[in-house]
mmCIF file with all atom_site columns, C-alpha atoms in Angstrom:
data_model
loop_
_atom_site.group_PDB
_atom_site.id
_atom_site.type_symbol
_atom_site.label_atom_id
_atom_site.label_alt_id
_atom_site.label_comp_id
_atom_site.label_asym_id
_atom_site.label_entity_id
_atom_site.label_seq_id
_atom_site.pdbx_PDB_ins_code
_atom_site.Cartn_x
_atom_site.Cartn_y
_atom_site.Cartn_z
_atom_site.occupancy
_atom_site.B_iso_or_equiv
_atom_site.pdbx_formal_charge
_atom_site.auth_seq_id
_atom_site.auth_comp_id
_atom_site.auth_asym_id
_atom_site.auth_atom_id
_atom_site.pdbx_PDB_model_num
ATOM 1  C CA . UNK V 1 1  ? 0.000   0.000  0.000  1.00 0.00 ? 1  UNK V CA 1
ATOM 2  C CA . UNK V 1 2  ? 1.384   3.569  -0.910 1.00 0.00 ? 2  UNK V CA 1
ATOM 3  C CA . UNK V 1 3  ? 0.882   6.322  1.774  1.00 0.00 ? 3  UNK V CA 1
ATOM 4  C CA . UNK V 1 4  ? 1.255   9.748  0.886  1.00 0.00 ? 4  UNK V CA 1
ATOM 5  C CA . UNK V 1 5  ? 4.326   10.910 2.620  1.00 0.00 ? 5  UNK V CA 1
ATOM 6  C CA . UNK V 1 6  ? 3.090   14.767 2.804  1.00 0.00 ? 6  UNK V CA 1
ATOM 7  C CA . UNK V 1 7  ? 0.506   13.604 5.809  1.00 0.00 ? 7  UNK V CA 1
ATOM 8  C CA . UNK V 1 8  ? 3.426   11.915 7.271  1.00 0.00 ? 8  UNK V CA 1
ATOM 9  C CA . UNK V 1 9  ? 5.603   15.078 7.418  1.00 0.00 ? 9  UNK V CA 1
ATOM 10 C CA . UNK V 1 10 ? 2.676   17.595 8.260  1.00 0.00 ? 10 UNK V CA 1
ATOM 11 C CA . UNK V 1 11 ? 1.843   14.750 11.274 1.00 0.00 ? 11 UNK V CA 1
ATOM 12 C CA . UNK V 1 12 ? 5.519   14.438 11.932 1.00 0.00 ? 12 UNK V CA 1
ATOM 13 C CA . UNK V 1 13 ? 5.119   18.119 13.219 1.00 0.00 ? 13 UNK V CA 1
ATOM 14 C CA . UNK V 1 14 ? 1.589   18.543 14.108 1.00 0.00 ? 14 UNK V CA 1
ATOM 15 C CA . UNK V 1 15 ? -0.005  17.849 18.131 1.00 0.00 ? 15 UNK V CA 1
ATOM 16 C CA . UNK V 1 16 ? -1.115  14.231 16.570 1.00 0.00 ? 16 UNK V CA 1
ATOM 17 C CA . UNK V 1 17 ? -4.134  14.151 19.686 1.00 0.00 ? 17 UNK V CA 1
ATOM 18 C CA . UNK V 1 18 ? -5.521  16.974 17.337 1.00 0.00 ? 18 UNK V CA 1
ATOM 19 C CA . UNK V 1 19 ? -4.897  15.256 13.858 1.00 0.00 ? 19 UNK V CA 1
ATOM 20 C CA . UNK V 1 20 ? -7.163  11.949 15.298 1.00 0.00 ? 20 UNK V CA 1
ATOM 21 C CA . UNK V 1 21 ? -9.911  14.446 16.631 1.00 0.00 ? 21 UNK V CA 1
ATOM 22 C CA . UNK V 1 22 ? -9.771  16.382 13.007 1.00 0.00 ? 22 UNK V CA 1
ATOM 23 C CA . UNK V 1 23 ? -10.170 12.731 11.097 1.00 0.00 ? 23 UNK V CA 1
ATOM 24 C CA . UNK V 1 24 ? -12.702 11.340 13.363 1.00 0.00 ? 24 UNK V CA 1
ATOM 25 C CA . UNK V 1 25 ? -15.134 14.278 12.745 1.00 0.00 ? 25 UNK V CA 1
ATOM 26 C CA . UNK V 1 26 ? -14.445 13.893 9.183  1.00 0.00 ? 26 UNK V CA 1
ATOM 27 C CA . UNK V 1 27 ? -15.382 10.201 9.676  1.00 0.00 ? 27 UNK V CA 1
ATOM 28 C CA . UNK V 1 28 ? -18.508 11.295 11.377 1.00 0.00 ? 28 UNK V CA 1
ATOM 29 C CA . UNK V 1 29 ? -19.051 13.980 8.822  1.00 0.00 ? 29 UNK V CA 1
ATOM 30 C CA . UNK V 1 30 ? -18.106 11.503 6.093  1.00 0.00 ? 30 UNK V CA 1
ATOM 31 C CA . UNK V 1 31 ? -18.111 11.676 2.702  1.00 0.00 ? 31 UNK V CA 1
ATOM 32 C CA . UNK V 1 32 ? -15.539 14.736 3.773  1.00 0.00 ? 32 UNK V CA 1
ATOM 33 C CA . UNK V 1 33 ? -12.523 16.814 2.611  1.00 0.00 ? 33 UNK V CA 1
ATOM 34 C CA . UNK V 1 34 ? -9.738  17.771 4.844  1.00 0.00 ? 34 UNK V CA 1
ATOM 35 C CA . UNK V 1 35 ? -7.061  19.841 3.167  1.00 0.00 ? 35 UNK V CA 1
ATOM 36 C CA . UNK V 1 36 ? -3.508  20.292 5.225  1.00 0.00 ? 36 UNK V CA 1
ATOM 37 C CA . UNK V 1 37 ? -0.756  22.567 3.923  1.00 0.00 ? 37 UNK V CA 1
ATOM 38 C CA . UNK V 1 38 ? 2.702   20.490 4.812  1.00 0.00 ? 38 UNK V CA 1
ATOM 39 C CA . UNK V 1 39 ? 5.993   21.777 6.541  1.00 0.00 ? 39 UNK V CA 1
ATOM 40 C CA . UNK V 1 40 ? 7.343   21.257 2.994  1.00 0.00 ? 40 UNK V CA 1
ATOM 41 C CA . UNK V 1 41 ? 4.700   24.176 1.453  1.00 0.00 ? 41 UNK V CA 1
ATOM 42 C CA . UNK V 1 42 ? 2.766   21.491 -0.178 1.00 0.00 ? 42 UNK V CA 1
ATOM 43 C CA . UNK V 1 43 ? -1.161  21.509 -0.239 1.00 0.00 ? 43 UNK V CA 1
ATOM 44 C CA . UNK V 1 44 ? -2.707  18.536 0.705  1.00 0.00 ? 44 UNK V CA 1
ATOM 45 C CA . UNK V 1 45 ? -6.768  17.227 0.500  1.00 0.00 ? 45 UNK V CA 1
ATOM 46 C CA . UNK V 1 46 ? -7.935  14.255 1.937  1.00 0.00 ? 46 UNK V CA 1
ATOM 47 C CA . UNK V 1 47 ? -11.167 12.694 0.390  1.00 0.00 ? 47 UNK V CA 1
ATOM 48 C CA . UNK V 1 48 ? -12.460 10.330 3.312  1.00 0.00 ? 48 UNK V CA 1
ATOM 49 C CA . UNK V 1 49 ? -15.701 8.661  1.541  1.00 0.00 ? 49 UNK V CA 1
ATOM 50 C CA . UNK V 1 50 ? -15.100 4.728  2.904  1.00 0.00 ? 50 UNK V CA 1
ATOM 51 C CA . UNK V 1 51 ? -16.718 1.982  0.636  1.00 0.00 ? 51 UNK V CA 1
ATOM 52 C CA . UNK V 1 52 ? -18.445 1.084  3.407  1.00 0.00 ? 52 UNK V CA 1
ATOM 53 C CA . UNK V 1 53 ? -20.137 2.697  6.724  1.00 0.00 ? 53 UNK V CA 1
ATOM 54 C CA . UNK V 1 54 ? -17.666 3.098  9.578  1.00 0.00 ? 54 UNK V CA 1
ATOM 55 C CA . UNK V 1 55 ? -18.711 3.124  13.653 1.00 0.00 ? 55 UNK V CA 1
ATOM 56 C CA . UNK V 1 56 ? -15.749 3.777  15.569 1.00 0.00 ? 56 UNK V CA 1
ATOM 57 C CA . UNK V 1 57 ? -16.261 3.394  19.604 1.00 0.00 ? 57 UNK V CA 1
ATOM 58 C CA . UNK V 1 58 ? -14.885 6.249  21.782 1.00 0.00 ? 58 UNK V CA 1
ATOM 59 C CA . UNK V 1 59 ? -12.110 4.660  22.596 1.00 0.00 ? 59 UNK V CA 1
ATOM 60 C CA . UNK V 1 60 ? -11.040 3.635  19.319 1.00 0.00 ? 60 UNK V CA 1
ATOM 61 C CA . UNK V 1 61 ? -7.929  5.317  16.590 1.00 0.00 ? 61 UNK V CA 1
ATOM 62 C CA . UNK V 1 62 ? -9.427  6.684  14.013 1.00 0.00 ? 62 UNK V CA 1
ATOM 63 C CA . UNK V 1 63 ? -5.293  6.553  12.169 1.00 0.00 ? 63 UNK V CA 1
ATOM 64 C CA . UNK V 1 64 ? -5.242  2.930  13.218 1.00 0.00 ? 64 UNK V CA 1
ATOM 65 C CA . UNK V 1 65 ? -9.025  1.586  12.740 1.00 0.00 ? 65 UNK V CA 1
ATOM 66 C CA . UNK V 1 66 ? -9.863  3.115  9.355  1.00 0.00 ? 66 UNK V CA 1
ATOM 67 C CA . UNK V 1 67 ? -11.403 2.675  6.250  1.00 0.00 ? 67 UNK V CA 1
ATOM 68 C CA . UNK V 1 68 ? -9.587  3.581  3.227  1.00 0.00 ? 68 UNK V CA 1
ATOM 69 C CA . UNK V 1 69 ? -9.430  6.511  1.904  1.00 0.00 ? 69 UNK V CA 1
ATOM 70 C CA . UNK V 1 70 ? -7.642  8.234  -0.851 1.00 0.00 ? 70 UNK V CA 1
ATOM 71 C CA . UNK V 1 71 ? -5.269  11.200 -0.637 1.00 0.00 ? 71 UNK V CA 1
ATOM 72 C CA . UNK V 1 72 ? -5.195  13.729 -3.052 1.00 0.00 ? 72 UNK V CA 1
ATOM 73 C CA . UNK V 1 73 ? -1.927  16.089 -3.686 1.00 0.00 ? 73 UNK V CA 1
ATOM 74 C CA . UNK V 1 74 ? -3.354  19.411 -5.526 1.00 0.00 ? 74 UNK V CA 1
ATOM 75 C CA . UNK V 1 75 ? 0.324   20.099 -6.688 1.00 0.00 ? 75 UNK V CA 1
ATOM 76 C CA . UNK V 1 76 ? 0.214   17.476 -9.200 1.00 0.00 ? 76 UNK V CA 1
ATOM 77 C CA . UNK V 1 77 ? -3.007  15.459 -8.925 1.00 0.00 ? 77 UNK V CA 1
ATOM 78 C CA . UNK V 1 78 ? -1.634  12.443 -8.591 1.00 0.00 ? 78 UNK V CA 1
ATOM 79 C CA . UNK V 1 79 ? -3.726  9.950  -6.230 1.00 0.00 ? 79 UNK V CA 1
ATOM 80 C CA . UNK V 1 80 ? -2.471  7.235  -3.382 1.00 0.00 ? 80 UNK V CA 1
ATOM 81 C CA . UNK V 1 81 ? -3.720  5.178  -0.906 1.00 0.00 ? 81 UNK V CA 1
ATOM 82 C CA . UNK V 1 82 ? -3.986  5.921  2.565  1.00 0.00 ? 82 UNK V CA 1
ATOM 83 C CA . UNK V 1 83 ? -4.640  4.354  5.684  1.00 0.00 ? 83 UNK V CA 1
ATOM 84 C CA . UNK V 1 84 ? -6.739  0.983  6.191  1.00 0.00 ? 84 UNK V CA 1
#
C-alpha cells in the first residue's frame, strides 16, 4: 500500500491528539474533505468517503481503525492510498 508521505511530514510536526480528533469528525461527517498545507509548502486534501459505513467506539484510533481513503496532492493530482 502507498501512503502519501506529505501527511506523514505535516503529522511528523503537528499535536497528533488533534490530527485523530480532526479525522474522526471527518469520519462522522463523512463523505468529507480535509485539506492540510505540509511543513514542505505542499497543499494537501484528503477525500475520506469509505466503501463502506464506519462506527468507531470512543475509545477507538481513528489513524489505526480506518477505512480507506484516498489522498489527493493538488500540486500534481496524482492519487495514493492511505490508511486501512
Amino acid at each position: 500500500m502507498k501512503v502519501n508521505e506529505d501527511l506523514f511530514e505535516l503529522a511528523a510536526g503537528t499535536d497528533l491528539d488533534w490530527l485523530k480528533r480532526v479525522f474522526l469528525a471527518a469520519l462522522r461527517d463523512a463523505p468529507a474533505f480535509v485539506a492540510f498545507r505540509t511543513a514542505g509548502g505542499a497543499e494537501v486534501s484528503v477525500l475520506i468517503a469509505p466503501s463502506t459505513p464506519v462506527v468507531l467506539e470512543e475509545n477507538e484510533d481513528p489513524l489505526i481503525d480506518f477505512a480507506p481513503v484516498e489522498l489527493l496532492d493538488w500540486n500534481d493530482d496524482s492519487m495514493t492510498w492511505g490508511y486501512e
